[in-house]
PDB file of C-alpha atoms in Angstrom:
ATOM      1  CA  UNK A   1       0.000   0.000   0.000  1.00  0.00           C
ATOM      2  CA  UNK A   2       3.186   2.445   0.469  1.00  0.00           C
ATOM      3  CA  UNK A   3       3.687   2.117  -3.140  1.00  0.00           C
ATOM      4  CA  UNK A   4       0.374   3.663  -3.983  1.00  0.00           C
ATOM      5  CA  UNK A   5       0.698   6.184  -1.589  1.00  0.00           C
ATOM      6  CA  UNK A   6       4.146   7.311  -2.517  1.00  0.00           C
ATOM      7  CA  UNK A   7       2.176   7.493  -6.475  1.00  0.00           C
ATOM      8  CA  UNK A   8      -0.929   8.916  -5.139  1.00  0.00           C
ATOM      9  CA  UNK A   9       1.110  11.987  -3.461  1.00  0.00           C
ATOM     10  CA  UNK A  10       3.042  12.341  -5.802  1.00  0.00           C
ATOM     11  CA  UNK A  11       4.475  15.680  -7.819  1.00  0.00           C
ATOM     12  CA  UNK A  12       2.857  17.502  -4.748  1.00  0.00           C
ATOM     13  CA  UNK A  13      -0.447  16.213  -5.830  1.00  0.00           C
ATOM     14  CA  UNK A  14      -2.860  17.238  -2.987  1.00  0.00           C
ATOM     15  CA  UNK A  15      -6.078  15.723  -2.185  1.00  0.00           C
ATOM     16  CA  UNK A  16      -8.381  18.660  -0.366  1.00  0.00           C
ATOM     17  CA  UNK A  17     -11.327  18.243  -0.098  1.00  0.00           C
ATOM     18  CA  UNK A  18     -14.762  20.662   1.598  1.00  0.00           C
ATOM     19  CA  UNK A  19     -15.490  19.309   5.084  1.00  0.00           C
ATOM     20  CA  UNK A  20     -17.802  21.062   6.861  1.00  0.00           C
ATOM     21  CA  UNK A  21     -16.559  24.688   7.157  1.00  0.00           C
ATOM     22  CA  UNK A  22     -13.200  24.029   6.383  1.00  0.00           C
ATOM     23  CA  UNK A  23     -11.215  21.370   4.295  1.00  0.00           C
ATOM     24  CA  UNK A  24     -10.105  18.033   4.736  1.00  0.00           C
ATOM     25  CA  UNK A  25      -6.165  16.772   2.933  1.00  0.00           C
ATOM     26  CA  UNK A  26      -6.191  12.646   1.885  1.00  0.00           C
ATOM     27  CA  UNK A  27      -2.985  11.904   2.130  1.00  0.00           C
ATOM     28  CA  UNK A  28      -3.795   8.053   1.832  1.00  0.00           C
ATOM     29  CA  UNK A  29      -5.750   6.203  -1.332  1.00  0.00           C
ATOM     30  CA  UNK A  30      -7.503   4.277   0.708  1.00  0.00           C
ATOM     31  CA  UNK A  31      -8.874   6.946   3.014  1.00  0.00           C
ATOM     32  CA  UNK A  32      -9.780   8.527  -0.224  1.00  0.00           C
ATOM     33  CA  UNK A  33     -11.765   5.463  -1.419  1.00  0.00           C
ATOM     34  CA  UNK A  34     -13.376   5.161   1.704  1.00  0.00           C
ATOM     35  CA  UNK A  35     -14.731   8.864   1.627  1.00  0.00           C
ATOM     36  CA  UNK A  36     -15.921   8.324  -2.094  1.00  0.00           C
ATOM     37  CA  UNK A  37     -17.956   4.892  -1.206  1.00  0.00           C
ATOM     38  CA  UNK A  38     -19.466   6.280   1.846  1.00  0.00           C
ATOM     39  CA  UNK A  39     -20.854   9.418  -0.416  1.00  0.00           C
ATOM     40  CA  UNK A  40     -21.832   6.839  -2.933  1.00  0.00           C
ATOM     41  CA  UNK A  41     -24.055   4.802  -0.372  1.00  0.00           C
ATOM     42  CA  UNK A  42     -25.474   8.069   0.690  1.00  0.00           C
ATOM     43  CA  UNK A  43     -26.534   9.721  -2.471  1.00  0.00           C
ATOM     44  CA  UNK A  44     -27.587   6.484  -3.902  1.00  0.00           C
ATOM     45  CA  UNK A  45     -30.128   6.219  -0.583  1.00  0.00           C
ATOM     46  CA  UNK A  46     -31.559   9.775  -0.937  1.00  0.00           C
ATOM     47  CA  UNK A  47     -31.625  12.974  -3.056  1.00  0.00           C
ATOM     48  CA  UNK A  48     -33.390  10.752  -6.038  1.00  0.00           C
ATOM     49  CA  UNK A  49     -31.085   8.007  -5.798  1.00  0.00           C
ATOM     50  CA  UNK A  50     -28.852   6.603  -8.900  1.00  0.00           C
ATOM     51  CA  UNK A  51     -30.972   9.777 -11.204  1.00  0.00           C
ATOM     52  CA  UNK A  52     -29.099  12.194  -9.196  1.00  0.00           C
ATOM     53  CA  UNK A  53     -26.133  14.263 -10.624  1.00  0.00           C
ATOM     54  CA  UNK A  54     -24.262  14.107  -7.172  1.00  0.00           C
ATOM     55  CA  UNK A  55     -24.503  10.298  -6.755  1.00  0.00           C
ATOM     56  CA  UNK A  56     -23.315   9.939 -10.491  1.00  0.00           C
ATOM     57  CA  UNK A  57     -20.735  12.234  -9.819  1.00  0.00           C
ATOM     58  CA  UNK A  58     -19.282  10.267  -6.967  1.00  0.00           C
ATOM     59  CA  UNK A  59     -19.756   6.776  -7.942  1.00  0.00           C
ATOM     60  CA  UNK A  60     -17.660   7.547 -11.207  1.00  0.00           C
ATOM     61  CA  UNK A  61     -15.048   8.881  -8.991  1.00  0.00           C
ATOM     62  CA  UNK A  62     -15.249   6.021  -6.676  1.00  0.00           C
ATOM     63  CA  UNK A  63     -15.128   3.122  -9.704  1.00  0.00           C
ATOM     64  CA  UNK A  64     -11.974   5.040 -11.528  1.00  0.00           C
ATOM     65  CA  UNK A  65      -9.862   5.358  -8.311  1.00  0.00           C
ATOM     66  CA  UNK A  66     -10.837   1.576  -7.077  1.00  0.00           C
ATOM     67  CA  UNK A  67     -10.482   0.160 -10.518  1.00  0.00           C
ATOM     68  CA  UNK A  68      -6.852   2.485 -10.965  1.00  0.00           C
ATOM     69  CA  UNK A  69      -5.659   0.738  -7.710  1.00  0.00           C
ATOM     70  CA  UNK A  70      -7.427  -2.760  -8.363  1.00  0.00           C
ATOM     71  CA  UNK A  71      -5.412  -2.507 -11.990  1.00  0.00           C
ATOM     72  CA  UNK A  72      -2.241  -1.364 -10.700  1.00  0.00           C
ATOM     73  CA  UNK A  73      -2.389  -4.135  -7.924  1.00  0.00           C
ATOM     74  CA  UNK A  74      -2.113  -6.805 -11.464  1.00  0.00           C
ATOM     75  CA  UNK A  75       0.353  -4.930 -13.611  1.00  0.00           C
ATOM     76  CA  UNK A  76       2.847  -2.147 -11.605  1.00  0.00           C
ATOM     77  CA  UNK A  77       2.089   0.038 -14.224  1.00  0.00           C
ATOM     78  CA  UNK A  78       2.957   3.481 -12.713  1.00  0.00           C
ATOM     79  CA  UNK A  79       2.088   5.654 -15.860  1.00  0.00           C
ATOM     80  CA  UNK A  80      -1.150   4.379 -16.445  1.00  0.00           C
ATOM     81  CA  UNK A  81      -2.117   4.581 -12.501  1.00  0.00           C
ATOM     82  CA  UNK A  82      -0.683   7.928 -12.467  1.00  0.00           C
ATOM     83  CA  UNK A  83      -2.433   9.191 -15.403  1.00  0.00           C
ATOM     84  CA  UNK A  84      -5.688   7.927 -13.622  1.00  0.00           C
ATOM     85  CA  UNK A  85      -4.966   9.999 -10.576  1.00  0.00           C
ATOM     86  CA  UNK A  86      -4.438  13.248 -12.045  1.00  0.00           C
ATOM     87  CA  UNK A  87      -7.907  13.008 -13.777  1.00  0.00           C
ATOM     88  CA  UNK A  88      -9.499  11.616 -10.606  1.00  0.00           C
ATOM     89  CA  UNK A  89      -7.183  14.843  -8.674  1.00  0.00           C
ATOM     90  CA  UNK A  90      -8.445  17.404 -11.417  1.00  0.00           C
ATOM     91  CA  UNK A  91     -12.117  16.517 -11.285  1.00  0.00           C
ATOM     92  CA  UNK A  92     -12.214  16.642  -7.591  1.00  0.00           C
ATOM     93  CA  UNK A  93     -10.435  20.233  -7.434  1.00  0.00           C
ATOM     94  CA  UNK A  94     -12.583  21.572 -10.634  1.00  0.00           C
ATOM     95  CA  UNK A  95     -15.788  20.377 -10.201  1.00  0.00           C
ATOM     96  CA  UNK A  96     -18.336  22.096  -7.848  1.00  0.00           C
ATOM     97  CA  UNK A  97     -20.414  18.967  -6.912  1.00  0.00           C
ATOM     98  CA  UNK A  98     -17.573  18.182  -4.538  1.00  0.00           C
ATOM     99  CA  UNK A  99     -18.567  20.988  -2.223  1.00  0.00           C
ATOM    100  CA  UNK A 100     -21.659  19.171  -1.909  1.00  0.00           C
ATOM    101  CA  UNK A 101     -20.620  16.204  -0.123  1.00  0.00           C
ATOM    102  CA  UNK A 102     -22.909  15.121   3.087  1.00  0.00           C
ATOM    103  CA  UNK A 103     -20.131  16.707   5.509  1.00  0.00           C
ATOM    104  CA  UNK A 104     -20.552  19.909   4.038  1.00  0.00           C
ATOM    105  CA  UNK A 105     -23.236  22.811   5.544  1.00  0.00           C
ATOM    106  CA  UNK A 106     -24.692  22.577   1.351  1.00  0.00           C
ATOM    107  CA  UNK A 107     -24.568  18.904   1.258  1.00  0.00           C
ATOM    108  CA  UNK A 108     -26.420  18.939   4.646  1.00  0.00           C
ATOM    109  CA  UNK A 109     -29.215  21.303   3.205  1.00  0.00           C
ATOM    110  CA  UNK A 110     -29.442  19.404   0.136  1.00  0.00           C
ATOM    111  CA  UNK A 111     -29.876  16.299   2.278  1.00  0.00           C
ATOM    112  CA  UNK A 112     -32.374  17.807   4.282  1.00  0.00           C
ATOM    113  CA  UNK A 113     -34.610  19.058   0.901  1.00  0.00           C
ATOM    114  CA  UNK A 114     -35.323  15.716   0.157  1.00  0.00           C
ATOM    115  CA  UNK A 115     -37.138  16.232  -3.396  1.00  0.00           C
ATOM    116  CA  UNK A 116     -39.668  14.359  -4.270  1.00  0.00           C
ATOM    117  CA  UNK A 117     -39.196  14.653  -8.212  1.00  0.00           C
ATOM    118  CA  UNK A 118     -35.821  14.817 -10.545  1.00  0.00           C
ATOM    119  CA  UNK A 119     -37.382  18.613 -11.706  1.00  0.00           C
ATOM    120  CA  UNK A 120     -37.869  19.994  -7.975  1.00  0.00           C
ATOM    121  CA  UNK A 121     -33.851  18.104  -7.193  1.00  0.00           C
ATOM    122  CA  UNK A 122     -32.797  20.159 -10.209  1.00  0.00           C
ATOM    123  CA  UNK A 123     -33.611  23.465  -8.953  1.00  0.00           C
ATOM    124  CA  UNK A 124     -32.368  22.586  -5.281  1.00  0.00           C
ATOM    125  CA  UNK A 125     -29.164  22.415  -7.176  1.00  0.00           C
ATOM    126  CA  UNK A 126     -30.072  25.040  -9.486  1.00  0.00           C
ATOM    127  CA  UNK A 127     -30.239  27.841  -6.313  1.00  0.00           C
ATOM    128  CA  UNK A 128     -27.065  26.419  -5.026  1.00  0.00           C
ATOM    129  CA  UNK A 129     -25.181  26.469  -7.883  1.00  0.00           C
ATOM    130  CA  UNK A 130     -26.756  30.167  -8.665  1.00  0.00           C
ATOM    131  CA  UNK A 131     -28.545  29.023 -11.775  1.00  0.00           C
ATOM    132  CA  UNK A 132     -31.957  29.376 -12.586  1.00  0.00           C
ATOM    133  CA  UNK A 133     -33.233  27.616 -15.876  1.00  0.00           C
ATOM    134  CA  UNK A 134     -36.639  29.593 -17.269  1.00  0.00           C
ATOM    135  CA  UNK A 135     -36.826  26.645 -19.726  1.00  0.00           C
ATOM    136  CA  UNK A 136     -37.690  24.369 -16.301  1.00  0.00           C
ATOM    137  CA  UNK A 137     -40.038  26.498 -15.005  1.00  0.00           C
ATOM    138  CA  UNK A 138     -43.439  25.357 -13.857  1.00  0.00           C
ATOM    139  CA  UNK A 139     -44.786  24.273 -10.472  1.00  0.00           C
ATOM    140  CA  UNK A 140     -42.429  21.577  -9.456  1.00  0.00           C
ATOM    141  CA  UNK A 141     -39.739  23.642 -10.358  1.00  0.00           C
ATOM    142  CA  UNK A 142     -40.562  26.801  -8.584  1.00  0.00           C
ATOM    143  CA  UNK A 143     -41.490  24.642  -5.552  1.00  0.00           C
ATOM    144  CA  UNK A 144     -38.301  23.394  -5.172  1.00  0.00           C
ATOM    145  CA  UNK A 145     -36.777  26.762  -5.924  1.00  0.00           C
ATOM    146  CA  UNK A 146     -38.805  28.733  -3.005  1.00  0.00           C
ATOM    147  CA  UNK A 147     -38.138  25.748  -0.426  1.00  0.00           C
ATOM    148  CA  UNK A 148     -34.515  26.146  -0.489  1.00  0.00           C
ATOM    149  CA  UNK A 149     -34.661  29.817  -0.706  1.00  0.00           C
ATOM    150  CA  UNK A 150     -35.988  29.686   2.562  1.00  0.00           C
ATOM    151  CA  UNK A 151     -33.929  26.882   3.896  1.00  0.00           C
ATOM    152  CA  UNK A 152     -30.586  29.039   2.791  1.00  0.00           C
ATOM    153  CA  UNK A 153     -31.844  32.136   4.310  1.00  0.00           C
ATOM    154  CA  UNK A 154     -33.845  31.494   7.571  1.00  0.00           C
ATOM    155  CA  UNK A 155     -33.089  35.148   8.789  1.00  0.00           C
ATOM    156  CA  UNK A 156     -35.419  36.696   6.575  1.00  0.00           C
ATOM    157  CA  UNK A 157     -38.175  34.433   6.717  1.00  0.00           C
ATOM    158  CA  UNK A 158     -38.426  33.234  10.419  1.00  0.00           C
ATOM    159  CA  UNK A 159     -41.962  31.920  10.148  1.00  0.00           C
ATOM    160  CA  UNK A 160     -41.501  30.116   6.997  1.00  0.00           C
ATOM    161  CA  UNK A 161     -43.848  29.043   4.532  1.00  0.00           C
ATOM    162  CA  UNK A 162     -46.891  31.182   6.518  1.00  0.00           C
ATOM    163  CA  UNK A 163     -44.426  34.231   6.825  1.00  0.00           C
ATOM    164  CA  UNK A 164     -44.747  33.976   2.855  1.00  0.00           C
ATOM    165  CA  UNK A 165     -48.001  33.430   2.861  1.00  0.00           C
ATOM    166  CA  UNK A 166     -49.024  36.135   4.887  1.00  0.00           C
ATOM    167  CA  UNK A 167     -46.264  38.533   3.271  1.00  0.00           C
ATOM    168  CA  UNK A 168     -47.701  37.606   0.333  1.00  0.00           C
ATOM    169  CA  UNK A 169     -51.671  38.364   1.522  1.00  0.00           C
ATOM    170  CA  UNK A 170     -50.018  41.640   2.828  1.00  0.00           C
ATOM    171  CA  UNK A 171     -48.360  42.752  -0.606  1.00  0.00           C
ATOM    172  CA  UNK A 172     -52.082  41.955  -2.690  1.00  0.00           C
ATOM    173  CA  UNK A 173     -53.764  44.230  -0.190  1.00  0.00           C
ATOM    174  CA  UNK A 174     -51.045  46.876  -0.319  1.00  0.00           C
ATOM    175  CA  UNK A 175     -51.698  46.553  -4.228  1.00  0.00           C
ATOM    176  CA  UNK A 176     -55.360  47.000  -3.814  1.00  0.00           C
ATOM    177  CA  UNK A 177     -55.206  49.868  -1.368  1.00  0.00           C
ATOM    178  CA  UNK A 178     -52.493  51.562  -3.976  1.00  0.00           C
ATOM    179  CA  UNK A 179     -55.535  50.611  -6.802  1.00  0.00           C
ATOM    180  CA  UNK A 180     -58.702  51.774  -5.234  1.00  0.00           C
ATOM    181  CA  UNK A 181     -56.674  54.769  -3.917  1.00  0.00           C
ATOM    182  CA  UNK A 182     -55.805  55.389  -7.891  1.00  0.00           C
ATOM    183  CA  UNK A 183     -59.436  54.536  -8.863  1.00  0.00           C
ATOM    184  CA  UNK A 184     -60.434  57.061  -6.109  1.00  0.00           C
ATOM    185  CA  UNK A 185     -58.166  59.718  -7.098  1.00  0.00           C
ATOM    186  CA  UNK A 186     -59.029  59.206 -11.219  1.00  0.00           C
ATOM    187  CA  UNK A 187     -62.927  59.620  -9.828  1.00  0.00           C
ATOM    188  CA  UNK A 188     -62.074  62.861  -8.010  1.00  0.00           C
ATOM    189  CA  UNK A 189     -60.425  64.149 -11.106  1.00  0.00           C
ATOM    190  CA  UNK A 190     -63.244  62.964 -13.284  1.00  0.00           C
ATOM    191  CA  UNK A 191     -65.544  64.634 -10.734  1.00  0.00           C
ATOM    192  CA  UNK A 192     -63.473  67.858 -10.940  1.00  0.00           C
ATOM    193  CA  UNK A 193     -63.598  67.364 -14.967  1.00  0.00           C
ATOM    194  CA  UNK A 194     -67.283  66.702 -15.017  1.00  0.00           C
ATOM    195  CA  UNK A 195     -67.991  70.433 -12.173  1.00  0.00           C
ATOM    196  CA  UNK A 196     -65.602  72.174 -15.183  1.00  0.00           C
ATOM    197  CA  UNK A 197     -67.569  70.940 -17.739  1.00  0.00           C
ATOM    198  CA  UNK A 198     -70.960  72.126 -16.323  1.00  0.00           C
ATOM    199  CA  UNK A 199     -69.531  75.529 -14.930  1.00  0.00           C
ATOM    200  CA  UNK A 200     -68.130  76.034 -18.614  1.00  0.00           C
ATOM    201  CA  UNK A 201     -71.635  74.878 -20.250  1.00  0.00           C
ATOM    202  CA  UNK A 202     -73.480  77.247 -17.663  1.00  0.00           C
ATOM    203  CA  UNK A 203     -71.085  80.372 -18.163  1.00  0.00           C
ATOM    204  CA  UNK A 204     -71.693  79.408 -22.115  1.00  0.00           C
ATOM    205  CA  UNK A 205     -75.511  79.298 -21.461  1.00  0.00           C
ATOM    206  CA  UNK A 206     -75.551  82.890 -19.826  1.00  0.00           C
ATOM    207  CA  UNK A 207     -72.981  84.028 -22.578  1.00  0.00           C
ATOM    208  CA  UNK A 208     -75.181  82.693 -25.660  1.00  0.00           C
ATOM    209  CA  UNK A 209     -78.346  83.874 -23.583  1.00  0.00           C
ATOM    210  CA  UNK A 210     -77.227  87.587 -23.127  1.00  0.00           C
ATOM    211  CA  UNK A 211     -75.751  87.395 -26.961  1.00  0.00           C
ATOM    212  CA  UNK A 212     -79.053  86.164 -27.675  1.00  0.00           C
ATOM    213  CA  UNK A 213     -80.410  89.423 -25.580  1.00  0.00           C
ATOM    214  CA  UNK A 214     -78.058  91.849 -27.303  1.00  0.00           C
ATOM    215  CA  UNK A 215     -79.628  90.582 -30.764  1.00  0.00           C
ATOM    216  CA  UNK A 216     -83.357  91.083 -29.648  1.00  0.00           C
ATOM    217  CA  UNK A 217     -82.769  94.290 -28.292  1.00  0.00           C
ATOM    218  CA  UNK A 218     -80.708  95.108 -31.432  1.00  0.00           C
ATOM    219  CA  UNK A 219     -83.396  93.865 -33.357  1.00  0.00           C
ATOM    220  CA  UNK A 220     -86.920  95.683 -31.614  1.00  0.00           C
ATOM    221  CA  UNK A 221     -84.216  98.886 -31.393  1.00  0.00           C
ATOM    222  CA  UNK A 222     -83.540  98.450 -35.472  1.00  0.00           C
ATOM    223  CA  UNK A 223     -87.136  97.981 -36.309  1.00  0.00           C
ATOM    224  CA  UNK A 224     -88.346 101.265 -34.346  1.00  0.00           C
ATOM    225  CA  UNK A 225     -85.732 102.887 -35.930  1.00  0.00           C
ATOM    226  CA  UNK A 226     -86.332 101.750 -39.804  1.00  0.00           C
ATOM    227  CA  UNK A 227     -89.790 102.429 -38.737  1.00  0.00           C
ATOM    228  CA  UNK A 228     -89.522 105.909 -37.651  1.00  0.00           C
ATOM    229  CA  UNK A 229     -87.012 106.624 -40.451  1.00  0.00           C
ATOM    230  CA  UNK A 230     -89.731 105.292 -42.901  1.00  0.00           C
ATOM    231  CA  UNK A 231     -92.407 107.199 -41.333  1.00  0.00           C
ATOM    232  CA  UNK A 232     -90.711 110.521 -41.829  1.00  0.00           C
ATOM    233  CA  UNK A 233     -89.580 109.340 -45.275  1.00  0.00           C
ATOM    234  CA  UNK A 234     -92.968 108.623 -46.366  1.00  0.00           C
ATOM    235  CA  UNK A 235     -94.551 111.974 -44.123  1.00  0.00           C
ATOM    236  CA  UNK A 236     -91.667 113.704 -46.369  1.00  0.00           C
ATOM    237  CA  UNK A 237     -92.925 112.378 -49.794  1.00  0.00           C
ATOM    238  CA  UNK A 238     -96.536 113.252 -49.081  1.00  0.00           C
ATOM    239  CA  UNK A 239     -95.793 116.827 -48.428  1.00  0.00           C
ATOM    240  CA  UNK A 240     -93.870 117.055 -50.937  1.00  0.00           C
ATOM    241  CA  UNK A 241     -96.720 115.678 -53.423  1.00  0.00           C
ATOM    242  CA  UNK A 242     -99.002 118.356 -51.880  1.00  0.00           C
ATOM    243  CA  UNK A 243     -96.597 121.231 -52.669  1.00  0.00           C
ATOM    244  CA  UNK A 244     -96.224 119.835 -56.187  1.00  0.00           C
ATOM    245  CA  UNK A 245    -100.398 119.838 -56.683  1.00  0.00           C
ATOM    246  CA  UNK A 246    -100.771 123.597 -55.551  1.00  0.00           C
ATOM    247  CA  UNK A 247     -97.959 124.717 -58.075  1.00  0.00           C
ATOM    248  CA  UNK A 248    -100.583 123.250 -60.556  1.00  0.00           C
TER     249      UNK A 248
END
């Protein structure tokens, strides 16, 4: 087993990995292997079993390192079993699912989630991984989505799903307050619009009705006038008729 140590350590190869709130160092293949199958068992036993990405993830990790050391057990062949470990060492130190091991405060929350459906698993993992797919989107999805938003951040929601609830009850009468104080406000103006109107159509009504005044009183004045003018013009032309006879 020294020999595989003395390979697996190798060119300063080091095996961290996320434990808890700090980080664990391997510095032994077989306390490696026995990390990997213990996630294995757990992630096939929960978190949607052998259809999740995290149990996939560490079962393929588990099979190439066992396998690498099972293979270099029959044929010595240091190349090969190196080659093995620095793709085993590169996806462990590149790939995010290993911060979600069950030691780890996400892979605890994960855990605790417990999804009942691949689509509400895949936005647990969405949040966490500070995705969120629109393509996914429907109830399942959004489920999954608002449960661990309020498992990651307990501080703002203390009362949980009724906090939400009631938040949310609180918002839609905010929102029909802010609406019936609009409507209220758009009556008043209409109101206001409507008093304008009338005030306008009354001041028009006494404007057309003295107008209409002005032009009778124009009118009886005109005819007394053309009247009296007529009367003298006619009083004129019979006088002057008479004068006309006499000369005669």
């Amino acid at each position: 087993m020294e020999e595989f140590n003395l390979i697996f350590n190798r060119n300063h190869r080091m095996w961290k990995i996320p434990f808890g709130n700090s980080f664990v160092e391997f510095k032994e293949s077989k306390e490696l292997l026995s990390f990997l199958k213990e996630e294995v068992n757990i992630w096939k036993d929960n978190f949607i079993g052998n259809n999740s990405g995290l149990f996939q993830y560490y079962n393929n990790l588990y099979e190439n390192l066992n396998n690498s050391i099972q293979s270099f057990s029959k044929t010595k062949n240091q190349s090969q079993f190196d080659s093995i470990l620095n793709e085993i060492h590169y996806n462990i130190q590149n790939n995010d699912l290993i911060k979600f091991n069950s030691k780890t405060d996400l892979g605890m929350k994960v855990l605790f989630l417990n999804p009942q459906t691949q689509t509400e698993a895949n936005a647990i993992m969405d949040y966490f991984r500070g995705n969120f797919n629109g393509n996914r989107l429907n109830k399942e999805y959004f489920s999954g989505y608002i449960k661990t938003l309020l498992l990651d951040n307990p501080q703002y929601f203390p009362g949980g799903i009724e906090e939400i609830f009631i938040k949310g009850k609180e918002l839609n009468s905010e929102m029909q307050k802010s609406t019936f104080d609009t409507i209220s406000k758009s009556n008043n103006i209409i109101e206001e619009f409507h008093k304008t109107l009338v005030e306008y159509k009354n001041s028009s009504d006494k404007e057309q009705a003295k107008q209409k005044k002005r032009i009778d009183d124009f009118e009886v004045s005109y005819k007394d006038k053309f009247s009296e003018v007529l009367f003298n013009y006619e009083e004129k032309l019979r006088i002057s008729g008479r004068q006309n006879t006499g000369k005669n």
